[in-house]
PDB file of C-alpha atoms in Angstrom:
ATOM      1  CA  LYS A  36       0.000   0.000   0.000  1.00  0.00           C
ATOM      2  CA  GLN A  37       1.395   3.360  -1.057  1.00  0.00           C
ATOM      3  CA  GLU A  38       2.268   5.729   1.761  1.00  0.00           C
ATOM      4  CA  VAL A  39       3.313   9.336   1.246  1.00  0.00           C
ATOM      5  CA  THR A  40       5.181  11.234   3.936  1.00  0.00           C
ATOM      6  CA  GLN A  41       5.970  14.921   4.033  1.00  0.00           C
ATOM      7  CA  ILE A  42       8.658  16.583   6.094  1.00  0.00           C
ATOM      8  CA  PRO A  43       8.591  18.983   7.841  1.00  0.00           C
ATOM      9  CA  ALA A  44       4.997  19.108   9.058  1.00  0.00           C
ATOM     10  CA  ALA A  45       5.300  22.846   9.548  1.00  0.00           C
ATOM     11  CA  LEU A  46       7.811  25.484   8.584  1.00  0.00           C
ATOM     12  CA  SER A  47       8.136  29.153   9.444  1.00  0.00           C
ATOM     13  CA  VAL A  48      10.649  31.292   7.574  1.00  0.00           C
ATOM     14  CA  PRO A  49      11.352  34.985   7.081  1.00  0.00           C
ATOM     15  CA  GLU A  50      10.477  36.547   3.774  1.00  0.00           C
ATOM     16  CA  GLY A  51      13.088  36.133   1.077  1.00  0.00           C
ATOM     17  CA  GLU A  52      14.429  32.775   2.187  1.00  0.00           C
ATOM     18  CA  ASN A  53      14.810  29.861  -0.170  1.00  0.00           C
ATOM     19  CA  LEU A  54      13.239  26.713   1.203  1.00  0.00           C
ATOM     20  CA  VAL A  55      12.823  23.027   0.473  1.00  0.00           C
ATOM     21  CA  LEU A  56       9.833  20.828   1.209  1.00  0.00           C
ATOM     22  CA  ASN A  57      10.329  17.091   1.204  1.00  0.00           C
ATOM     23  CA  CYS A  58       8.064  14.267   0.116  1.00  0.00           C
ATOM     24  CA  SER A  59       8.746  10.544   0.177  1.00  0.00           C
ATOM     25  CA  PHE A  60       6.704   7.621  -1.115  1.00  0.00           C
ATOM     26  CA  THR A  61       7.038   3.915  -0.444  1.00  0.00           C
ATOM     27  CA  ASP A  62       6.078   2.411  -3.812  1.00  0.00           C
ATOM     28  CA  SER A  63       8.061   3.627  -6.806  1.00  0.00           C
ATOM     29  CA  ALA A  64       5.487   2.316  -9.294  1.00  0.00           C
ATOM     30  CA  ILE A  65       3.844   5.675  -9.886  1.00  0.00           C
ATOM     31  CA  TYR A  66       2.566   7.527 -12.934  1.00  0.00           C
ATOM     32  CA  ASN A  67       3.510  10.929 -11.629  1.00  0.00           C
ATOM     33  CA  LEU A  68       4.132  13.023  -8.567  1.00  0.00           C
ATOM     34  CA  GLN A  69       2.169  16.215  -8.031  1.00  0.00           C
ATOM     35  CA  TRP A  70       2.507  19.185  -5.753  1.00  0.00           C
ATOM     36  CA  PHE A  71      -0.523  21.184  -4.665  1.00  0.00           C
ATOM     37  CA  ARG A  72      -1.165  24.252  -2.618  1.00  0.00           C
ATOM     38  CA  GLN A  73      -4.143  24.517  -0.276  1.00  0.00           C
ATOM     39  CA  ASP A  74      -5.187  27.734   1.406  1.00  0.00           C
ATOM     40  CA  PRO A  75      -7.205  27.455   4.654  1.00  0.00           C
ATOM     41  CA  GLY A  76     -10.723  26.202   4.002  1.00  0.00           C
ATOM     42  CA  LYS A  77     -10.155  26.076   0.271  1.00  0.00           C
ATOM     43  CA  GLY A  78      -9.664  23.492  -2.428  1.00  0.00           C
ATOM     44  CA  LEU A  79      -6.424  22.497  -4.098  1.00  0.00           C
ATOM     45  CA  THR A  80      -4.371  24.457  -6.593  1.00  0.00           C
ATOM     46  CA  SER A  81      -2.075  22.373  -8.750  1.00  0.00           C
ATOM     47  CA  LEU A  82       1.488  23.676  -8.720  1.00  0.00           C
ATOM     48  CA  LEU A  83       3.646  21.160 -10.535  1.00  0.00           C
ATOM     49  CA  LEU A  84       3.256  17.704 -12.026  1.00  0.00           C
ATOM     50  CA  ILE A  85       6.279  15.533 -12.687  1.00  0.00           C
ATOM     51  CA  GLN A  86       5.783  12.515 -14.911  1.00  0.00           C
ATOM     52  CA  SER A  87       7.478   9.321 -13.804  1.00  0.00           C
ATOM     53  CA  SER A  88       9.950   9.632 -16.680  1.00  0.00           C
ATOM     54  CA  GLN A  89      10.949  13.174 -15.736  1.00  0.00           C
ATOM     55  CA  ARG A  90      13.428  14.413 -13.176  1.00  0.00           C
ATOM     56  CA  GLU A  91      12.123  17.900 -12.500  1.00  0.00           C
ATOM     57  CA  GLN A  92       9.646  20.606 -13.395  1.00  0.00           C
ATOM     58  CA  THR A  93       9.854  24.356 -12.949  1.00  0.00           C
ATOM     59  CA  SER A  94       7.262  27.088 -12.746  1.00  0.00           C
ATOM     60  CA  GLY A  95       8.374  30.563 -11.784  1.00  0.00           C
ATOM     61  CA  ARG A  96       9.946  30.452  -8.332  1.00  0.00           C
ATOM     62  CA  LEU A  97       8.992  26.812  -7.876  1.00  0.00           C
ATOM     63  CA  ASN A  98      11.076  23.812  -8.810  1.00  0.00           C
ATOM     64  CA  ALA A  99      10.115  20.226  -8.101  1.00  0.00           C
ATOM     65  CA  SER A 100      12.382  17.232  -8.498  1.00  0.00           C
ATOM     66  CA  LEU A 101      11.619  13.544  -8.583  1.00  0.00           C
ATOM     67  CA  ASP A 102      13.845  10.585  -7.804  1.00  0.00           C
ATOM     68  CA  LYS A 103      11.688   7.521  -8.359  1.00  0.00           C
ATOM     69  CA  SER A 104      14.328   5.001  -7.398  1.00  0.00           C
ATOM     70  CA  SER A 105      14.736   6.483  -3.942  1.00  0.00           C
ATOM     71  CA  GLY A 106      11.054   7.388  -3.592  1.00  0.00           C
ATOM     72  CA  ARG A 107      11.641  11.073  -3.036  1.00  0.00           C
ATOM     73  CA  SER A 108      10.493  14.410  -4.355  1.00  0.00           C
ATOM     74  CA  THR A 109      11.378  17.905  -3.268  1.00  0.00           C
ATOM     75  CA  LEU A 110       9.687  21.236  -3.822  1.00  0.00           C
ATOM     76  CA  TYR A 111      12.051  24.176  -3.874  1.00  0.00           C
ATOM     77  CA  ILE A 112      10.618  27.657  -3.360  1.00  0.00           C
ATOM     78  CA  ALA A 113      12.939  30.531  -4.163  1.00  0.00           C
ATOM     79  CA  ALA A 114      12.749  33.948  -2.562  1.00  0.00           C
ATOM     80  CA  SER A 115       9.725  33.120  -0.450  1.00  0.00           C
ATOM     81  CA  GLN A 116       6.975  35.699  -0.008  1.00  0.00           C
ATOM     82  CA  PRO A 117       4.186  36.077   2.578  1.00  0.00           C
ATOM     83  CA  GLY A 118       1.732  35.139  -0.162  1.00  0.00           C
ATOM     84  CA  ASP A 119       3.365  31.720  -0.329  1.00  0.00           C
ATOM     85  CA  SER A 120       1.949  30.921   3.118  1.00  0.00           C
ATOM     86  CA  ALA A 121      -0.298  27.884   2.711  1.00  0.00           C
ATOM     87  CA  THR A 122      -0.315  24.122   3.118  1.00  0.00           C
ATOM     88  CA  TYR A 123       1.663  22.280   0.473  1.00  0.00           C
ATOM     89  CA  LEU A 124       0.583  18.764  -0.398  1.00  0.00           C
ATOM     90  CA  CYS A 125       2.374  16.207  -2.482  1.00  0.00           C
ATOM     91  CA  ALA A 126       0.523  13.312  -4.052  1.00  0.00           C
ATOM     92  CA  ALA A 127       1.676  10.205  -5.874  1.00  0.00           C
ATOM     93  CA  MET A 128      -0.491   8.948  -8.692  1.00  0.00           C
ATOM     94  CA  GLU A 129      -0.748   5.180  -8.780  1.00  0.00           C
ATOM     95  CA  TYR A 130      -1.901   2.988 -11.620  1.00  0.00           C
ATOM     96  CA  GLY A 131      -5.642   3.441 -11.926  1.00  0.00           C
ATOM     97  CA  ASN A 132      -5.216   7.211 -11.580  1.00  0.00           C
ATOM     98  CA  LYS A 133      -5.525   7.066  -7.820  1.00  0.00           C
ATOM     99  CA  LEU A 134      -3.844   9.932  -5.980  1.00  0.00           C
ATOM    100  CA  VAL A 135      -2.316   9.198  -2.587  1.00  0.00           C
ATOM    101  CA  PHE A 136      -1.672  12.354  -0.606  1.00  0.00           C
ATOM    102  CA  GLY A 137       0.810  13.212   2.072  1.00  0.00           C
ATOM    103  CA  ALA A 138      -0.309  15.011   5.214  1.00  0.00           C
ATOM    104  CA  GLY A 139       1.134  18.288   3.984  1.00  0.00           C
ATOM    105  CA  THR A 140       3.604  20.918   5.102  1.00  0.00           C
ATOM    106  CA  ILE A 141       2.156  24.065   6.628  1.00  0.00           C
ATOM    107  CA  LEU A 142       4.299  26.960   5.457  1.00  0.00           C
ATOM    108  CA  ARG A 143       4.325  30.384   7.030  1.00  0.00           C
ATOM    109  CA  VAL A 144       6.405  33.130   5.484  1.00  0.00           C
ATOM    110  CA  LYS A 145       6.843  36.067   7.820  1.00  0.00           C
ATOM    111  CA  SER A 146       7.135  39.597   6.484  1.00  0.00           C
TER     112      SER A 146
ATOM    113  CA  GLY B 266      -9.931  25.986 -18.650  1.00  0.00           C
ATOM    114  CA  ALA B 267     -10.464  22.815 -16.585  1.00  0.00           C
ATOM    115  CA  VAL B 268     -12.702  24.397 -13.975  1.00  0.00           C
ATOM    116  CA  VAL B 269     -14.534  22.268 -11.438  1.00  0.00           C
ATOM    117  CA  SER B 270     -17.236  23.682  -9.206  1.00  0.00           C
ATOM    118  CA  GLN B 271     -18.939  22.329  -6.113  1.00  0.00           C
ATOM    119  CA  HIS B 272     -22.253  23.220  -4.583  1.00  0.00           C
ATOM    120  CA  PRO B 273     -22.887  24.075  -1.874  1.00  0.00           C
ATOM    121  CA  SER B 274     -19.627  25.486  -0.556  1.00  0.00           C
ATOM    122  CA  TRP B 275     -20.807  24.868   2.980  1.00  0.00           C
ATOM    123  CA  VAL B 276     -23.798  23.197   4.559  1.00  0.00           C
ATOM    124  CA  ILE B 277     -25.072  22.587   8.068  1.00  0.00           C
ATOM    125  CA  CYS B 278     -27.532  19.780   8.616  1.00  0.00           C
ATOM    126  CA  LYS B 279     -29.105  18.012  11.542  1.00  0.00           C
ATOM    127  CA  SER B 280     -28.117  14.532  12.579  1.00  0.00           C
ATOM    128  CA  GLY B 281     -30.161  11.905  10.767  1.00  0.00           C
ATOM    129  CA  THR B 282     -30.852  13.943   7.661  1.00  0.00           C
ATOM    130  CA  SER B 283     -29.304  13.518   4.218  1.00  0.00           C
ATOM    131  CA  VAL B 284     -27.358  16.075   2.269  1.00  0.00           C
ATOM    132  CA  LYS B 285     -26.367  16.150  -1.388  1.00  0.00           C
ATOM    133  CA  ILE B 286     -23.187  17.724  -2.731  1.00  0.00           C
ATOM    134  CA  GLU B 287     -22.775  18.470  -6.424  1.00  0.00           C
ATOM    135  CA  CYS B 288     -19.563  18.443  -8.414  1.00  0.00           C
ATOM    136  CA  ARG B 289     -19.565  19.900 -11.917  1.00  0.00           C
ATOM    137  CA  SER B 290     -16.939  20.180 -14.606  1.00  0.00           C
ATOM    138  CA  LEU B 291     -17.694  23.516 -16.226  1.00  0.00           C
ATOM    139  CA  ASP B 292     -15.689  23.527 -19.422  1.00  0.00           C
ATOM    140  CA  PHE B 293     -14.828  19.921 -20.122  1.00  0.00           C
ATOM    141  CA  GLN B 294     -16.386  16.505 -20.068  1.00  0.00           C
ATOM    142  CA  ALA B 295     -15.228  14.446 -17.143  1.00  0.00           C
ATOM    143  CA  THR B 296     -15.273  10.727 -17.744  1.00  0.00           C
ATOM    144  CA  THR B 297     -14.058  10.123 -14.208  1.00  0.00           C
ATOM    145  CA  MET B 298     -14.716  11.993 -10.988  1.00  0.00           C
ATOM    146  CA  PHE B 299     -13.192  11.396  -7.603  1.00  0.00           C
ATOM    147  CA  TRP B 300     -14.493  12.197  -4.132  1.00  0.00           C
ATOM    148  CA  TYR B 301     -12.147  12.951  -1.252  1.00  0.00           C
ATOM    149  CA  ARG B 302     -12.677  13.681   2.422  1.00  0.00           C
ATOM    150  CA  GLN B 303     -10.409  15.822   4.528  1.00  0.00           C
ATOM    151  CA  PHE B 304     -10.622  15.989   8.316  1.00  0.00           C
ATOM    152  CA  PRO B 305      -9.162  19.024  10.124  1.00  0.00           C
ATOM    153  CA  LYS B 306      -5.377  19.176   9.907  1.00  0.00           C
ATOM    154  CA  GLN B 307      -5.286  15.930   7.962  1.00  0.00           C
ATOM    155  CA  SER B 308      -4.690  15.140   4.329  1.00  0.00           C
ATOM    156  CA  LEU B 309      -7.137  14.163   1.646  1.00  0.00           C
ATOM    157  CA  MET B 310      -8.375  10.614   1.642  1.00  0.00           C
ATOM    158  CA  LEU B 311      -9.927   9.153  -1.476  1.00  0.00           C
ATOM    159  CA  MET B 312     -13.450   7.938  -0.819  1.00  0.00           C
ATOM    160  CA  ALA B 313     -14.562   6.717  -4.215  1.00  0.00           C
ATOM    161  CA  THR B 314     -14.028   6.888  -7.937  1.00  0.00           C
ATOM    162  CA  SER B 315     -16.963   7.302 -10.269  1.00  0.00           C
ATOM    163  CA  ASN B 316     -17.086   6.794 -13.995  1.00  0.00           C
ATOM    164  CA  GLU B 317     -19.898   8.258 -16.031  1.00  0.00           C
ATOM    165  CA  GLY B 318     -22.736   5.808 -16.451  1.00  0.00           C
ATOM    166  CA  SER B 319     -21.411   3.133 -14.121  1.00  0.00           C
ATOM    167  CA  LYS B 320     -21.359   2.374 -10.420  1.00  0.00           C
ATOM    168  CA  ALA B 321     -18.794   4.056  -8.224  1.00  0.00           C
ATOM    169  CA  THR B 322     -15.820   2.179  -6.856  1.00  0.00           C
ATOM    170  CA  TYR B 323     -15.420   2.762  -3.136  1.00  0.00           C
ATOM    171  CA  GLU B 324     -12.196   2.658  -1.165  1.00  0.00           C
ATOM    172  CA  GLN B 325     -11.816   0.189   1.632  1.00  0.00           C
ATOM    173  CA  GLY B 326     -13.616   1.315   4.753  1.00  0.00           C
ATOM    174  CA  VAL B 327     -16.013   3.696   2.986  1.00  0.00           C
ATOM    175  CA  GLU B 328     -19.659   2.693   3.350  1.00  0.00           C
ATOM    176  CA  LYS B 329     -21.271   2.755  -0.066  1.00  0.00           C
ATOM    177  CA  ASP B 330     -24.786   2.766   1.394  1.00  0.00           C
ATOM    178  CA  LYS B 331     -23.967   5.831   3.437  1.00  0.00           C
ATOM    179  CA  PHE B 332     -22.114   7.795   0.785  1.00  0.00           C
ATOM    180  CA  LEU B 333     -24.176   7.502  -2.372  1.00  0.00           C
ATOM    181  CA  ILE B 334     -22.420   8.617  -5.532  1.00  0.00           C
ATOM    182  CA  ASN B 335     -24.133   9.237  -8.836  1.00  0.00           C
ATOM    183  CA  HIS B 336     -22.297  10.200 -12.020  1.00  0.00           C
ATOM    184  CA  ALA B 337     -25.224  10.552 -14.369  1.00  0.00           C
ATOM    185  CA  SER B 338     -23.615  12.808 -16.943  1.00  0.00           C
ATOM    186  CA  LEU B 339     -20.179  13.774 -18.190  1.00  0.00           C
ATOM    187  CA  THR B 340     -20.311  17.038 -16.294  1.00  0.00           C
ATOM    188  CA  LEU B 341     -22.035  16.170 -13.027  1.00  0.00           C
ATOM    189  CA  SER B 342     -21.389  13.856 -10.106  1.00  0.00           C
ATOM    190  CA  THR B 343     -23.245  13.963  -6.810  1.00  0.00           C
ATOM    191  CA  LEU B 344     -22.333  12.707  -3.367  1.00  0.00           C
ATOM    192  CA  THR B 345     -25.217  12.139  -0.962  1.00  0.00           C
ATOM    193  CA  VAL B 346     -24.402  11.646   2.689  1.00  0.00           C
ATOM    194  CA  THR B 347     -27.330   9.672   4.052  1.00  0.00           C
ATOM    195  CA  SER B 348     -28.419   9.705   7.694  1.00  0.00           C
ATOM    196  CA  ALA B 349     -25.599  12.071   8.526  1.00  0.00           C
ATOM    197  CA  HIS B 350     -23.971  11.988  11.947  1.00  0.00           C
ATOM    198  CA  PRO B 351     -21.596  14.471  13.602  1.00  0.00           C
ATOM    199  CA  GLU B 352     -18.633  12.241  12.744  1.00  0.00           C
ATOM    200  CA  ASP B 353     -19.433  12.827   9.057  1.00  0.00           C
ATOM    201  CA  SER B 354     -18.577  16.490   9.514  1.00  0.00           C
ATOM    202  CA  SER B 355     -15.675  17.092   7.194  1.00  0.00           C
ATOM    203  CA  PHE B 356     -14.425  18.916   4.116  1.00  0.00           C
ATOM    204  CA  TYR B 357     -15.460  17.069   0.973  1.00  0.00           C
ATOM    205  CA  ILE B 358     -13.537  17.757  -2.236  1.00  0.00           C
ATOM    206  CA  CYS B 359     -14.205  16.391  -5.685  1.00  0.00           C
ATOM    207  CA  SER B 360     -11.916  16.202  -8.672  1.00  0.00           C
ATOM    208  CA  ALA B 361     -12.487  15.443 -12.314  1.00  0.00           C
ATOM    209  CA  ARG B 362     -10.417  13.887 -15.031  1.00  0.00           C
ATOM    210  CA  SER B 363     -10.716  13.988 -18.770  1.00  0.00           C
ATOM    211  CA  PRO B 364      -8.383  11.796 -20.818  1.00  0.00           C
ATOM    212  CA  ARG B 365      -8.923  14.059 -23.799  1.00  0.00           C
ATOM    213  CA  TRP B 366      -7.755  17.077 -21.838  1.00  0.00           C
ATOM    214  CA  SER B 367      -4.877  15.612 -19.854  1.00  0.00           C
ATOM    215  CA  PRO B 368      -4.608  11.885 -19.207  1.00  0.00           C
ATOM    216  CA  TYR B 369      -3.190  11.970 -15.711  1.00  0.00           C
ATOM    217  CA  GLU B 370      -4.266  15.253 -14.193  1.00  0.00           C
ATOM    218  CA  GLN B 371      -7.149  15.688 -11.829  1.00  0.00           C
ATOM    219  CA  TYR B 372      -8.800  19.080 -11.550  1.00  0.00           C
ATOM    220  CA  PHE B 373     -10.081  19.849  -8.088  1.00  0.00           C
ATOM    221  CA  GLY B 374     -13.196  21.635  -6.947  1.00  0.00           C
ATOM    222  CA  PRO B 375     -13.152  24.235  -4.162  1.00  0.00           C
ATOM    223  CA  GLY B 376     -14.595  21.843  -1.589  1.00  0.00           C
ATOM    224  CA  THR B 377     -17.742  21.636   0.521  1.00  0.00           C
ATOM    225  CA  ARG B 378     -17.643  22.055   4.283  1.00  0.00           C
ATOM    226  CA  LEU B 379     -20.241  19.796   5.925  1.00  0.00           C
ATOM    227  CA  THR B 380     -21.184  20.306   9.547  1.00  0.00           C
ATOM    228  CA  VAL B 381     -23.613  17.876  11.139  1.00  0.00           C
ATOM    229  CA  THR B 382     -25.168  19.065  14.387  1.00  0.00           C
TER     230      THR B 382
END
């Protein structure tokens, strides 16, 4: 059974810092690995999707990497801003298009 | 594009009553829709997968007679929580997938907050 773990559970940083969020998964047989953002009481916003054959994806200040063999993905946020404060979720897509989510990292960027 | 809506955004109901939540894909046809539940400070847990015109597939531990899912059209799926109890209070989020749009992406709705009193 796929299990997705995210570390740290919470993170508080001053504005402008570069930061890394970690995600690990137990079963490397995945279609893709996705990163989402969730604001309090809201739905999910897709940030990056990395196909199983890819190593990384970039969008603006965000960069996500994927190492299938070791079961790890990282989300790098450059020059963090207060508006980046949210919960970040990673999810592994299994065969059958089932997404298995981690518990999330709660990020707070202080101004 | 790829917008998914949910209605209502929040609902309060009394214990023992039923409540229906709608999930609509607004600008694409969704052959598959997914229903998730999220308890406070926890992650999303998949409840069931529904394909248009067929019965939903429920995850282990999810009562299919309690959480009725209907996917009657390519743009609408409904989740009915029957005989709701306070422990059913949660945030329910749907997502939709269209192989023609993007084979492996799911597009998420904004969620419905259910409170059972």
